[in-house]
CSV table of C-alpha atoms in Angstrom, one decimal:
chain,number,residue,atom,x,y,z
A,429,MET,CA,-110.7,12.2,-20.9
A,430,ALA,CA,-110.2,10.0,-18.4
A,431,LEU,CA,-112.7,11.3,-15.8
A,432,PRO,CA,-115.4,10.3,-18.1
A,433,HIS,CA,-114.5,7.5,-18.3
A,434,ALA,CA,-113.5,6.6,-14.5
A,435,ALA,CA,-117.0,8.2,-13.5
A,436,GLY,CA,-119.2,5.7,-16.5
A,437,ALA,CA,-117.1,3.3,-14.5
A,438,ALA,CA,-117.9,4.2,-11.3
A,439,ALA,CA,-121.6,4.9,-12.4
A,440,LEU,CA,-121.8,0.5,-13.5
A,441,LEU,CA,-120.5,-0.5,-10.6
A,442,ALA,CA,-122.5,1.6,-8.5
A,443,GLN,CA,-125.4,0.1,-10.4
A,444,ARG,CA,-124.8,-3.3,-9.6
A,445,HIS,CA,-123.5,-2.5,-5.8
A,446,PRO,CA,-125.6,0.6,-4.4
A,447,ASP,CA,-124.6,-0.3,-0.7
A,448,TRP,CA,-121.0,0.7,-1.6
A,449,ASP,CA,-119.3,4.2,-1.1
A,450,GLY,CA,-117.1,5.9,-2.9
A,451,ALA,CA,-113.8,4.5,-1.2
A,452,ALA,CA,-115.2,1.2,-2.2
A,453,LEU,CA,-116.1,1.5,-5.3
A,454,LYS,CA,-112.2,3.5,-6.4
A,455,ASP,CA,-111.0,0.6,-4.2
A,456,ALA,CA,-112.6,-1.9,-6.7
A,457,LEU,CA,-111.4,0.5,-10.0
A,458,ILE,CA,-108.3,0.4,-9.0
A,459,SER,CA,-107.3,-3.2,-7.9
A,460,SER,CA,-109.1,-4.5,-10.7
A,461,ALA,CA,-107.2,-2.1,-13.3
A,462,ASP,CA,-105.1,-3.9,-16.4
A,463,THR,CA,-101.5,-3.3,-15.3
A,464,VAL,CA,-99.3,-3.5,-18.2
A,465,LYS,CA,-96.3,-5.3,-18.1
A,466,GLY,CA,-92.8,-3.8,-18.2
A,467,GLN,CA,-94.4,-0.6,-17.6
A,468,LYS,CA,-93.2,1.3,-14.2
A,469,VAL,CA,-96.1,2.3,-11.5
A,470,THR,CA,-94.9,5.8,-12.4
A,471,GLU,CA,-95.7,5.5,-15.6
A,472,GLN,CA,-99.5,3.4,-15.7
A,473,GLY,CA,-100.5,4.3,-11.6
A,474,GLY,CA,-102.9,1.3,-10.6
A,475,GLY,CA,-103.5,0.6,-14.4
A,476,ARG,CA,-106.0,1.0,-16.8
A,477,ILE,CA,-109.9,0.6,-15.9
A,478,ASP,CA,-111.3,-2.5,-17.1
A,479,VAL,CA,-114.6,-2.3,-16.3
A,480,ALA,CA,-116.0,-6.7,-16.3
A,481,ALA,CA,-112.6,-7.1,-14.1
A,482,ALA,CA,-114.4,-4.5,-11.5
A,483,LEU,CA,-117.0,-6.5,-11.8
A,484,GLY,CA,-115.5,-9.6,-10.8
A,485,PRO,CA,-115.6,-11.7,-7.2
A,486,VAL,CA,-112.9,-9.7,-5.4
A,487,THR,CA,-111.7,-6.7,-4.4
A,488,ALA,CA,-108.9,-5.2,-2.4
A,489,THR,CA,-107.2,-2.3,-1.4
A,490,GLY,CA,-106.4,0.1,-4.2
A,491,THR,CA,-103.8,2.0,-2.9
A,492,VAL,CA,-101.8,2.4,0.4
A,493,ALA,CA,-99.4,5.1,0.8
A,494,LEU,CA,-97.1,4.4,3.2
A,495,GLY,CA,-95.8,7.5,4.2
A,496,SER,CA,-92.9,10.1,4.2
A,497,PHE,CA,-90.0,9.8,6.3
A,498,GLU,CA,-86.5,10.7,6.7
A,499,ALA,CA,-83.3,8.5,5.9
A,500,GLY,CA,-81.7,6.8,8.5
A,501,ALA,CA,-85.1,6.4,10.5
A,502,THR,CA,-85.7,3.2,12.0
A,503,ALA,CA,-89.5,2.5,12.5
A,504,ARG,CA,-91.8,0.0,11.8
A,505,ARG,CA,-95.1,0.5,10.1
A,506,THR,CA,-97.9,-1.9,9.6
A,507,VAL,CA,-100.8,-1.5,7.6
A,508,PRO,CA,-103.7,-3.9,6.5
A,509,LEU,CA,-104.4,-5.4,3.0
A,510,THR,CA,-108.0,-6.2,2.9
A,511,TYR,CA,-109.9,-8.1,0.7
A,512,THR,CA,-113.6,-8.1,-0.1
A,513,ASN,CA,-115.9,-10.8,-1.8
A,514,SER,CA,-118.8,-10.3,-3.3
A,515,SER,CA,-119.4,-14.0,-4.4
A,516,GLY,CA,-121.6,-17.0,-2.7
A,517,LYS,CA,-118.2,-18.8,-2.6
A,518,ASP,CA,-114.9,-18.6,-1.2
A,519,VAL,CA,-111.9,-17.4,-3.3
A,520,SER,CA,-108.4,-18.0,-2.4
A,521,LEU,CA,-105.5,-15.9,-3.0
A,522,THR,CA,-101.6,-16.0,-3.6
A,523,LEU,CA,-100.3,-12.6,-2.3
A,524,THR,CA,-97.1,-11.8,-4.4
A,525,PRO,CA,-95.7,-8.2,-3.2
A,526,GLY,CA,-93.0,-6.4,-5.5
A,527,TRP,CA,-91.3,-2.8,-5.4
A,528,SER,CA,-88.7,-0.9,-6.3
A,529,GLU,CA,-87.0,2.5,-6.9
A,530,ALA,CA,-88.4,5.2,-8.9
A,531,ASP,CA,-85.8,4.4,-11.9
A,532,GLY,CA,-86.7,0.6,-11.6
A,533,ARG,CA,-83.7,-0.3,-8.4
A,534,PRO,CA,-84.6,-3.1,-6.6
A,535,VAL,CA,-85.7,-2.8,-3.3
A,536,PRO,CA,-84.4,-5.6,-0.3
A,537,ALA,CA,-87.3,-7.8,-0.4
A,538,GLU,CA,-87.2,-8.0,3.7
A,539,ALA,CA,-88.2,-4.1,3.6
A,540,LEU,CA,-91.1,-5.2,2.8
A,541,GLU,CA,-93.7,-8.3,4.7
A,542,LEU,CA,-96.9,-10.1,4.2
A,543,GLY,CA,-98.3,-11.5,7.2
A,544,SER,CA,-99.1,-14.6,5.1
A,545,ASP,CA,-98.4,-15.7,1.5
A,546,SER,CA,-101.7,-16.6,1.1
A,547,VAL,CA,-105.7,-15.3,1.8
A,548,ARG,CA,-108.9,-17.0,1.8
A,549,VAL,CA,-111.5,-14.8,1.2
A,550,PRO,CA,-115.0,-15.7,3.0
A,551,ALA,CA,-118.2,-15.6,0.7
A,552,GLY,CA,-120.0,-12.3,1.1
A,553,GLY,CA,-117.0,-11.3,3.2
A,554,THR,CA,-113.7,-9.8,3.6
A,555,ALA,CA,-110.4,-11.0,4.9
A,556,GLU,CA,-107.3,-9.0,6.1
A,557,VAL,CA,-103.5,-9.6,5.5
A,558,PRO,CA,-101.0,-7.2,7.1
A,559,LEU,CA,-98.3,-5.5,5.1
A,560,THR,CA,-95.2,-4.3,7.6
A,561,LEU,CA,-92.5,-1.9,6.4
A,562,ASP,CA,-89.3,-1.9,7.9
A,563,LEU,CA,-87.7,1.5,7.6
A,564,ALA,CA,-84.3,0.2,8.9
A,565,ARG,CA,-83.9,-1.3,5.5
A,566,VAL,CA,-84.9,1.2,3.0
A,567,PRO,CA,-82.1,3.6,1.7
A,568,GLN,CA,-83.2,7.3,0.4
A,569,GLY,CA,-85.2,7.2,-2.8
A,570,LYS,CA,-88.9,7.0,-3.9
A,571,TYR,CA,-90.6,3.5,-3.9
A,572,TYR,CA,-93.9,2.1,-5.4
A,573,GLY,CA,-95.0,-1.2,-6.7
A,574,HIS,CA,-97.9,-3.8,-6.3
A,575,VAL,CA,-99.2,-6.6,-4.1
A,576,ILE,CA,-100.4,-9.2,-6.2
A,577,GLY,CA,-103.1,-11.4,-5.6
A,578,THR,CA,-103.9,-14.4,-7.9
A,579,ALA,CA,-106.4,-17.3,-7.7
A,580,PRO,CA,-104.4,-20.7,-8.5
A,581,ASP,CA,-106.7,-21.0,-11.5
A,582,GLY,CA,-106.1,-17.5,-12.7
A,583,SER,CA,-110.1,-16.5,-12.5
A,584,VAL,CA,-109.2,-13.6,-10.1
A,585,THR,CA,-106.4,-11.2,-10.1
A,586,VAL,CA,-106.3,-8.1,-7.6
A,587,HIS,CA,-103.6,-6.0,-6.6
A,588,THR,CA,-102.6,-3.3,-4.4
A,589,THR,CA,-100.5,0.0,-5.5
A,590,LEU,CA,-97.9,0.9,-3.0
A,591,SER,CA,-95.8,4.3,-2.6
A,592,LEU,CA,-93.3,5.1,-0.3
A,593,VAL,CA,-91.4,8.1,0.3
A,594,VAL,CA,-87.7,8.5,2.2
A,595,HIS,CA,-85.7,11.7,1.8
A,596,GLY,CA,-82.1,12.2,2.4
A,597,PRO,CA,-79.8,14.8,3.6
A,598,VAL,CA,-79.9,18.4,2.7
A,599,HIS,CA,-77.1,19.9,0.7
A,600,ARG,CA,-76.1,23.2,-1.5
A,601,LEU,CA,-75.4,23.5,-4.9
A,602,THR,CA,-73.6,26.2,-5.7
A,603,VAL,CA,-73.1,27.0,-9.7
A,604,ARG,CA,-70.6,29.0,-11.1
A,605,THR,CA,-70.7,30.4,-14.8
A,606,LEU,CA,-67.7,31.4,-17.0
A,607,ASP,CA,-68.1,33.2,-20.3
A,608,LYS,CA,-65.7,31.8,-23.5
A,609,ASP,CA,-63.2,33.9,-22.5
A,610,GLY,CA,-63.0,32.3,-18.8
A,611,ASP,CA,-64.9,35.3,-17.4
A,612,ARG,CA,-67.4,35.2,-14.1
A,613,VAL,CA,-70.9,36.2,-15.7
A,614,ARG,CA,-74.2,36.1,-13.1
A,615,ALA,CA,-76.1,33.5,-14.8
A,616,LEU,CA,-79.1,30.9,-13.2
A,617,PRO,CA,-78.3,28.1,-14.9
A,618,THR,CA,-81.1,25.2,-14.8
A,619,ILE,CA,-80.6,22.7,-12.3
A,620,TYR,CA,-82.8,19.7,-12.5
A,621,GLY,CA,-83.3,16.3,-10.4
A,622,ALA,CA,-85.4,13.5,-9.8
A,623,GLU,CA,-88.0,15.8,-7.7
A,624,GLY,CA,-88.2,18.0,-11.0
A,625,PHE,CA,-86.7,21.6,-11.9
A,626,VAL,CA,-85.1,22.5,-8.5
A,627,ASP,CA,-85.0,26.5,-7.5
A,628,TYR,CA,-82.5,29.3,-6.2
A,629,THR,CA,-82.7,29.7,-2.9
A,630,ASP,CA,-79.9,32.6,-3.0
A,631,PRO,CA,-80.2,33.9,-6.3
A,632,ASP,CA,-77.6,36.3,-5.9
A,633,ALA,CA,-75.0,33.5,-5.1
A,634,ALA,CA,-76.5,31.1,-7.9
A,635,VAL,CA,-77.0,28.5,-4.7
A,636,ALA,CA,-80.0,26.3,-4.8
A,637,GLU,CA,-80.7,23.3,-2.0
A,638,GLY,CA,-82.1,20.3,-2.9
A,639,GLU,CA,-81.6,16.7,-1.7
A,640,GLU,CA,-78.9,14.7,-1.9
A,641,GLY,CA,-78.9,12.7,-5.2
A,642,VAL,CA,-78.0,13.1,-8.8
A,643,TYR,CA,-79.2,16.4,-10.5
A,644,SER,CA,-78.4,18.0,-14.1
A,645,VAL,CA,-77.2,21.5,-14.6
A,646,SER,CA,-77.4,22.9,-18.1
A,647,HIS,CA,-76.8,27.0,-19.0
A,648,THR,CA,-76.9,28.7,-22.8
A,649,SER,CA,-75.4,31.6,-24.0
A,650,MET,CA,-74.9,33.8,-26.9
A,651,ASP,CA,-72.5,35.6,-28.9
A,652,THR,CA,-72.3,38.0,-31.4
A,653,ALA,CA,-69.5,37.3,-34.0
A,654,SER,CA,-68.8,39.0,-37.2
A,655,ASP,CA,-70.7,37.4,-39.3
A,656,GLY,CA,-73.8,36.5,-36.7
A,657,GLN,CA,-75.1,34.7,-33.6
A,658,GLU,CA,-72.8,31.8,-31.7
A,659,LEU,CA,-74.6,29.9,-29.4
A,660,ARG,CA,-73.4,27.9,-26.4
A,661,GLU,CA,-74.9,25.0,-25.0
A,662,VAL,CA,-73.2,24.2,-21.1
A,663,ILE,CA,-74.5,20.8,-19.5
A,664,GLN,CA,-73.3,18.7,-16.7
A,665,PRO,CA,-76.5,15.5,-16.6
A,666,GLU,CA,-75.1,14.1,-14.1
A,667,VAL,CA,-74.0,16.1,-10.6
A,668,LYS,CA,-73.2,13.9,-8.1
A,669,VAL,CA,-74.6,15.6,-4.6
A,670,THR,CA,-73.6,14.0,-1.8
A,671,LYS,CA,-72.5,17.2,0.7
A,672,ASP,CA,-72.1,20.6,-0.1
A,673,THR,CA,-70.8,21.3,-3.6
A,674,VAL,CA,-69.4,23.8,-6.3
A,675,VAL,CA,-70.0,23.4,-10.4
A,676,THR,CA,-68.5,25.2,-12.6
A,677,MET,CA,-70.0,25.8,-16.1
A,678,ASP,CA,-67.2,26.9,-18.0
A,679,ALA,CA,-68.2,28.0,-21.8
A,680,ARG,CA,-64.6,27.5,-22.3
A,681,ALA,CA,-65.2,23.9,-22.8
A,682,THR,CA,-67.9,23.6,-25.8
A,683,HIS,CA,-67.0,21.9,-28.8
A,684,ALA,CA,-68.5,23.3,-32.2
A,685,VAL,CA,-71.6,20.6,-33.6
A,686,ASP,CA,-69.8,20.4,-37.1
A,687,ILE,CA,-72.5,19.8,-39.9
A,688,ARG,CA,-70.8,17.9,-43.0
A,689,THR,CA,-72.9,17.7,-46.0
A,690,PRO,CA,-71.6,16.4,-49.6
A,691,LYS,CA,-71.7,19.9,-50.7
A,692,PRO,CA,-71.1,23.3,-48.8
A,693,ALA,CA,-74.1,24.2,-47.4
A,694,GLU,CA,-75.3,27.3,-44.8
A,695,GLN,CA,-77.6,27.1,-41.8
A,696,ARG,CA,-80.9,28.9,-43.5
A,697,GLY,CA,-84.2,28.7,-41.3
A,698,ALA,CA,-84.3,28.5,-37.7
A,699,LEU,CA,-81.5,26.7,-36.0
A,700,SER,CA,-83.1,24.3,-32.9
A,701,TYR,CA,-81.5,22.0,-29.8
A,702,GLN,CA,-82.8,19.8,-26.9
A,703,THR,CA,-81.7,17.7,-24.0
A,704,TYR,CA,-83.7,15.1,-22.4
A,705,ARG,CA,-82.9,14.4,-19.2
A,706,GLU,CA,-84.4,11.1,-17.3
A,707,LEU,CA,-84.7,10.8,-13.5
A,708,ASP,CA,-85.8,8.3,-11.0
A,709,GLY,CA,-88.8,7.9,-13.8
A,710,HIS,CA,-89.2,11.5,-14.1
A,711,SER,CA,-88.0,13.1,-17.7
A,712,ALA,CA,-87.5,17.2,-18.9
A,713,LEU,CA,-86.8,18.0,-22.7
A,714,GLN,CA,-85.6,21.4,-23.2
A,715,GLY,CA,-85.3,23.4,-25.8
A,716,THR,CA,-83.8,26.5,-27.8
A,717,MET,CA,-84.5,27.4,-31.1
A,718,TYR,CA,-83.3,30.2,-32.8
A,719,PHE,CA,-83.4,32.5,-36.0
A,720,ASP,CA,-81.3,31.6,-38.7
A,721,ASN,CA,-78.7,34.3,-38.0
A,722,ALA,CA,-77.1,31.5,-35.5
A,723,LYS,CA,-73.9,30.7,-37.6
A,724,ARG,CA,-72.4,28.0,-34.9
A,725,LEU,CA,-73.3,26.1,-31.9
A,726,TYR,CA,-71.1,24.5,-29.6
A,727,VAL,CA,-72.1,22.4,-26.9
A,728,SER,CA,-69.9,20.7,-23.7
A,729,PRO,CA,-68.9,16.9,-24.0
A,730,THR,CA,-70.1,14.8,-21.9
A,731,ALA,CA,-69.8,11.1,-20.7
A,732,THR,CA,-72.5,8.3,-20.4
A,733,VAL,CA,-74.4,9.3,-17.4
A,734,THR,CA,-74.9,5.7,-14.8
A,735,ARG,CA,-78.1,6.9,-13.3
A,736,GLY,CA,-81.0,7.0,-15.9
A,737,THR,CA,-81.0,8.2,-19.6
A,738,PHE,CA,-79.5,12.3,-21.1
A,739,GLU,CA,-79.6,12.6,-25.1
A,740,PHE,CA,-78.8,15.7,-26.8
A,741,SER,CA,-80.2,16.4,-30.7
A,742,SER,CA,-80.1,19.3,-33.2
A,743,ARG,CA,-82.0,20.2,-35.7
A,744,TRP,CA,-80.1,22.1,-38.4
A,745,GLN,CA,-81.8,24.1,-41.8
A,746,LEU,CA,-79.1,23.6,-44.4
A,747,VAL,CA,-79.5,25.2,-47.8
A,748,VAL,CA,-76.7,23.8,-50.9
A,749,ALA,CA,-74.7,27.5,-52.0
A,750,PRO,CA,-75.9,29.9,-53.3
A,751,LEU,CA,-74.9,32.1,-50.8
A,752,LEU,CA,-73.8,35.5,-50.7
A,753,GLU,CA,-70.3,36.7,-49.8
A,754,ALA,CA,-68.6,40.1,-50.5
A,755,THR,CA,-65.0,41.3,-49.8
A,756,VAL,CA,-63.6,44.9,-50.2
A,757,ALA,CA,-61.1,44.1,-52.8
A,758,GLY,CA,-57.3,44.6,-51.7
A,759,THR,CA,-58.1,44.6,-47.9
A,760,GLY,CA,-59.6,40.6,-48.3
A,761,ASN,CA,-62.1,42.3,-45.7
A,762,ARG,CA,-65.5,40.3,-45.7
A,763,LEU,CA,-68.9,41.9,-45.5
A,764,ASN,CA,-71.4,40.8,-43.3
A,765,ALA,CA,-73.4,40.6,-46.6
A,766,TYR,CA,-77.4,39.2,-47.3
A,767,TYR,CA,-79.3,39.5,-50.1
A,768,MET,CA,-82.8,41.8,-49.1
A,769,PRO,CA,-86.0,39.6,-49.2
A,770,ASN,CA,-86.6,41.1,-52.3
A,771,SER,CA,-83.9,41.4,-54.3
A,772,PRO,CA,-83.1,40.7,-57.1
A,773,LEU,CA,-79.8,38.8,-57.6
A,774,LEU,CA,-76.7,39.7,-58.9
A,775,ASP,CA,-75.0,37.4,-62.3
A,776,GLU,CA,-73.6,34.3,-61.9
A,777,GLY,CA,-70.3,33.7,-61.9
A,778,GLY,CA,-68.3,36.6,-59.6
A,779,SER,CA,-67.6,40.1,-60.3
A,780,THR,CA,-65.7,43.0,-59.6
A,781,LEU,CA,-68.2,46.1,-58.5
A,782,THR,CA,-67.2,49.6,-57.6
A,783,ALA,CA,-68.8,51.1,-55.1
A,784,MET,CA,-69.1,55.1,-54.4
A,785,ALA,CA,-70.5,56.5,-51.1
A,786,ALA,CA,-74.4,57.8,-51.7
A,787,GLY,CA,-74.8,59.4,-48.5
A,788,ASP,CA,-78.2,58.6,-46.5
A,789,ALA,CA,-81.6,57.0,-48.4
A,790,ALA,CA,-83.3,60.1,-46.8
A,791,GLU,CA,-81.2,62.5,-48.8
A,792,PRO,CA,-79.3,60.3,-51.1
A,793,ALA,CA,-76.2,61.5,-53.4
A,794,LEU,CA,-76.9,59.8,-56.4
A,795,ALA,CA,-75.1,61.9,-59.1
A,796,HIS,CA,-72.4,59.5,-59.8
A,797,ALA,CA,-74.1,56.0,-59.7
A,798,ARG,CA,-74.2,55.1,-63.0
A,799,GLY,CA,-72.4,51.7,-62.9
A,800,LYS,CA,-71.9,51.7,-59.8
A,801,VAL,CA,-72.9,50.0,-56.7
A,802,ALA,CA,-74.2,52.7,-54.5
A,803,VAL,CA,-73.7,52.4,-50.8
A,804,LEU,CA,-76.2,54.3,-48.6
A,805,THR,CA,-76.8,55.0,-44.9
A,806,ASN,CA,-80.4,54.5,-43.5
A,807,ARG,CA,-80.3,56.1,-40.2
A,808,ASP,CA,-84.1,56.5,-40.0
A,809,GLY,CA,-85.2,53.5,-40.8
A,810,ILE,CA,-87.4,54.8,-44.2
A,811,ASP,CA,-88.6,52.3,-46.5
A,812,GLU,CA,-86.6,51.7,-49.3
A,813,ARG,CA,-87.9,51.1,-51.9
A,814,PRO,CA,-88.0,54.7,-53.1
A,815,VAL,CA,-84.6,55.4,-52.9
A,816,ILE,CA,-83.4,51.9,-54.9
A,817,GLU,CA,-85.5,53.0,-57.7
A,818,ARG,CA,-84.1,56.4,-57.8
A,819,ALA,CA,-80.9,54.4,-57.7
A,820,ALA,CA,-81.8,52.7,-61.2
A,821,ALA,CA,-82.8,55.7,-62.8
A,822,ALA,CA,-79.5,56.6,-61.8
A,823,GLY,CA,-77.6,54.3,-64.0
A,824,ALA,CA,-76.9,52.5,-60.9
A,825,ARG,CA,-75.8,48.3,-60.8
A,826,ALA,CA,-76.4,47.7,-57.4
A,827,VAL,CA,-77.4,49.6,-53.5
A,828,VAL,CA,-75.8,48.4,-50.9
A,829,LEU,CA,-77.6,49.6,-47.4
A,830,VAL,CA,-75.4,50.1,-44.3
A,831,HIS,CA,-77.8,48.6,-41.4
A,832,TRP,CA,-77.9,50.7,-38.2
A,833,GLU,CA,-76.4,47.7,-36.1
A,834,ASP,CA,-73.5,44.8,-36.5
A,835,ASN,CA,-76.0,42.4,-37.0
A,836,ALA,CA,-77.3,42.5,-40.4
A,837,TRP,CA,-79.4,39.2,-41.0
A,838,THR,CA,-81.9,39.1,-43.2
A,839,ARG,CA,-83.8,36.4,-45.5
A,840,TRP,CA,-84.2,36.5,-49.1
A,841,SER,CA,-86.9,35.0,-50.8
A,842,PRO,CA,-87.4,33.6,-54.3
A,843,GLU,CA,-91.4,35.0,-54.3
A,844,GLY,CA,-92.9,38.7,-54.1
A,845,GLU,CA,-92.3,41.6,-56.5
A,846,ARG,CA,-88.2,43.0,-56.9
A,847,MET,CA,-86.8,45.4,-56.1
A,848,ALA,CA,-85.0,48.0,-58.6
A,849,LEU,CA,-82.1,46.8,-58.1
A,850,PRO,CA,-79.9,43.8,-56.2
A,851,THR,CA,-79.9,44.6,-53.0
A,852,ILE,CA,-77.7,44.2,-50.2
A,853,ARG,CA,-77.6,45.2,-46.8
A,854,VAL,CA,-74.4,44.6,-44.4
A,855,GLY,CA,-74.1,44.8,-41.2
A,856,ALA,CA,-73.2,49.3,-39.4
A,857,ARG,CA,-69.0,47.6,-38.7
A,858,SER,CA,-68.3,46.8,-41.6
A,859,GLY,CA,-70.8,49.2,-43.4
A,860,ASP,CA,-68.6,51.9,-42.0
A,861,ASP,CA,-65.3,50.2,-43.2
A,862,LEU,CA,-65.9,50.7,-46.7
A,863,LEU,CA,-67.6,53.8,-46.6
A,864,ASP,CA,-63.5,54.9,-44.5
A,865,ARG,CA,-62.0,52.8,-47.9
A,866,ILE,CA,-64.7,54.9,-50.0
A,867,ALA,CA,-63.2,57.7,-47.8
A,868,ARG,CA,-59.5,57.7,-47.9
A,869,ARG,CA,-59.6,56.9,-51.8
A,870,THR,CA,-60.8,60.2,-52.7
A,871,THR,CA,-59.0,62.1,-55.7
A,872,LYS,CA,-59.3,66.2,-55.0
A,873,ARG,CA,-59.8,68.3,-58.3
A,874,THR,CA,-59.2,71.9,-58.4
A,875,SER,CA,-60.4,72.7,-61.6
A,876,SER,CA,-63.8,74.8,-61.9
A,877,ALA,CA,-64.6,73.0,-65.3
A,878,TRP,CA,-64.3,69.2,-63.3
A,879,PRO,CA,-66.7,68.4,-60.6
A,880,ALA,CA,-64.9,66.9,-57.4
A,881,ARG,CA,-64.5,63.0,-58.5
A,882,ALA,CA,-66.4,61.2,-55.4
A,883,GLY,CA,-64.3,58.4,-54.0
A,884,SER,CA,-65.2,54.9,-54.9
A,885,ALA,CA,-63.4,51.2,-53.5
A,886,GLU,CA,-64.0,47.8,-55.4
A,887,VAL,CA,-66.1,45.2,-54.1
A,888,ASN,CA,-65.5,41.5,-55.3
A,889,THR,CA,-68.9,39.2,-55.9
A,890,ALA,CA,-69.2,35.6,-56.4
A,891,ALA,CA,-71.6,33.1,-57.6
A,892,PRO,CA,-71.6,29.7,-58.9
A,893,THR,CA,-74.9,28.4,-60.7
A,894,PRO,CA,-78.1,28.8,-57.9
A,895,THR,CA,-80.0,26.2,-56.5
A,896,LYS,CA,-83.0,25.9,-57.9
A,897,PHE,CA,-85.1,27.0,-54.3
A,898,THR,CA,-83.5,30.4,-53.0
A,899,GLY,CA,-81.1,31.8,-56.2
A,900,GLN,CA,-79.2,33.3,-53.9
A,901,ASP,CA,-75.5,34.5,-55.0
A,902,ALA,CA,-72.2,32.5,-53.0
A,903,ALA,CA,-69.0,34.1,-53.2
A,904,SER,CA,-66.0,32.4,-53.2
């Protein structure tokens, strides 16, 4: 909505001064704008429009871009600052220059010289004051500031907004990325500097080029664990590039973020984390959000930055028990187990259940399922509800579905119609181990009077009192 406000303000000025062109209107609006003490030029520009002040007796040159130069230049540049008085009496102004590097660092006062520290602007006329820049006294950086003109009685205040860029030498930044095992991986970590995000000039070699200065380098990766996903964030927020530089992003340097709660709890809901980096008045906020099968977050420790600011934060959605755990009796092997979204829950307090192989969901074998946990594969990903109803009719106590991949994550909900039996999903590897143990415990019978007995294995579950929200079981 800035445009209609600025256009309306310009229209009011043009009504009062129909002889002013666009440049004069712009100078009047900028030079009379209200600046906020403590805010940088990069944050507020020339200030906030003040139409009453713009209609005042004196205006000044609104902005002066002093130019873009290479570090080491020794030239001097002089530009005029023009003051215009539209009133019927002379106005005297005291002139005060002030400018700094974009991050607030002051610049030597002698780098910027005014031809006079005051000016008398005649009634209905103009006056000029030369402003001289001595580049030999200005190091690399981006510079902003104001020259402020103030009447002795404070009745008039105008300012000219200044800007200057001095570029530094360009260097190569090569980024090496190592995974949690120390192996080199192909990656292009994010590079952020005072000029913004930096592109790679040679992606194959992970080489970027940028001006001499400070950069933040970060890399996000994900690994699969037995119980879900692990996220890793390697960040070096203050890489000082003063020559061709190689930086190594080593996932082995990360440490687990340890969230401690009064009662045992588990991540439920999306995990998110953010980094904030500010350099020279510019900032970047980067965030990562992942599903609740992200079990752990590892982050590299950092030292306090000496230039700008850096922050890291994470957001966790933790649920106190109940949480489901299951182990194969006699082995201690933990199943990567999750309740299906609409599953009823197993009994509280824990129990030992006998599991039996019941084939695939497409052609289940449930003749011996009574009183047992029916372990089913579902190779074709068909709707499980009909086969679970058949298992319930066969007298099964519960169903274990073996997923087609190791990640068995799903999210249980207390809402909606319940399945016919408690139904748990386990990952492919965990399920294969369970089915293998069932097969190895098969008893063969040769008597024609008795059918062959299906193999079985015992599964232990345990559950404290469920929380009022999830109602899920938690194993011990």
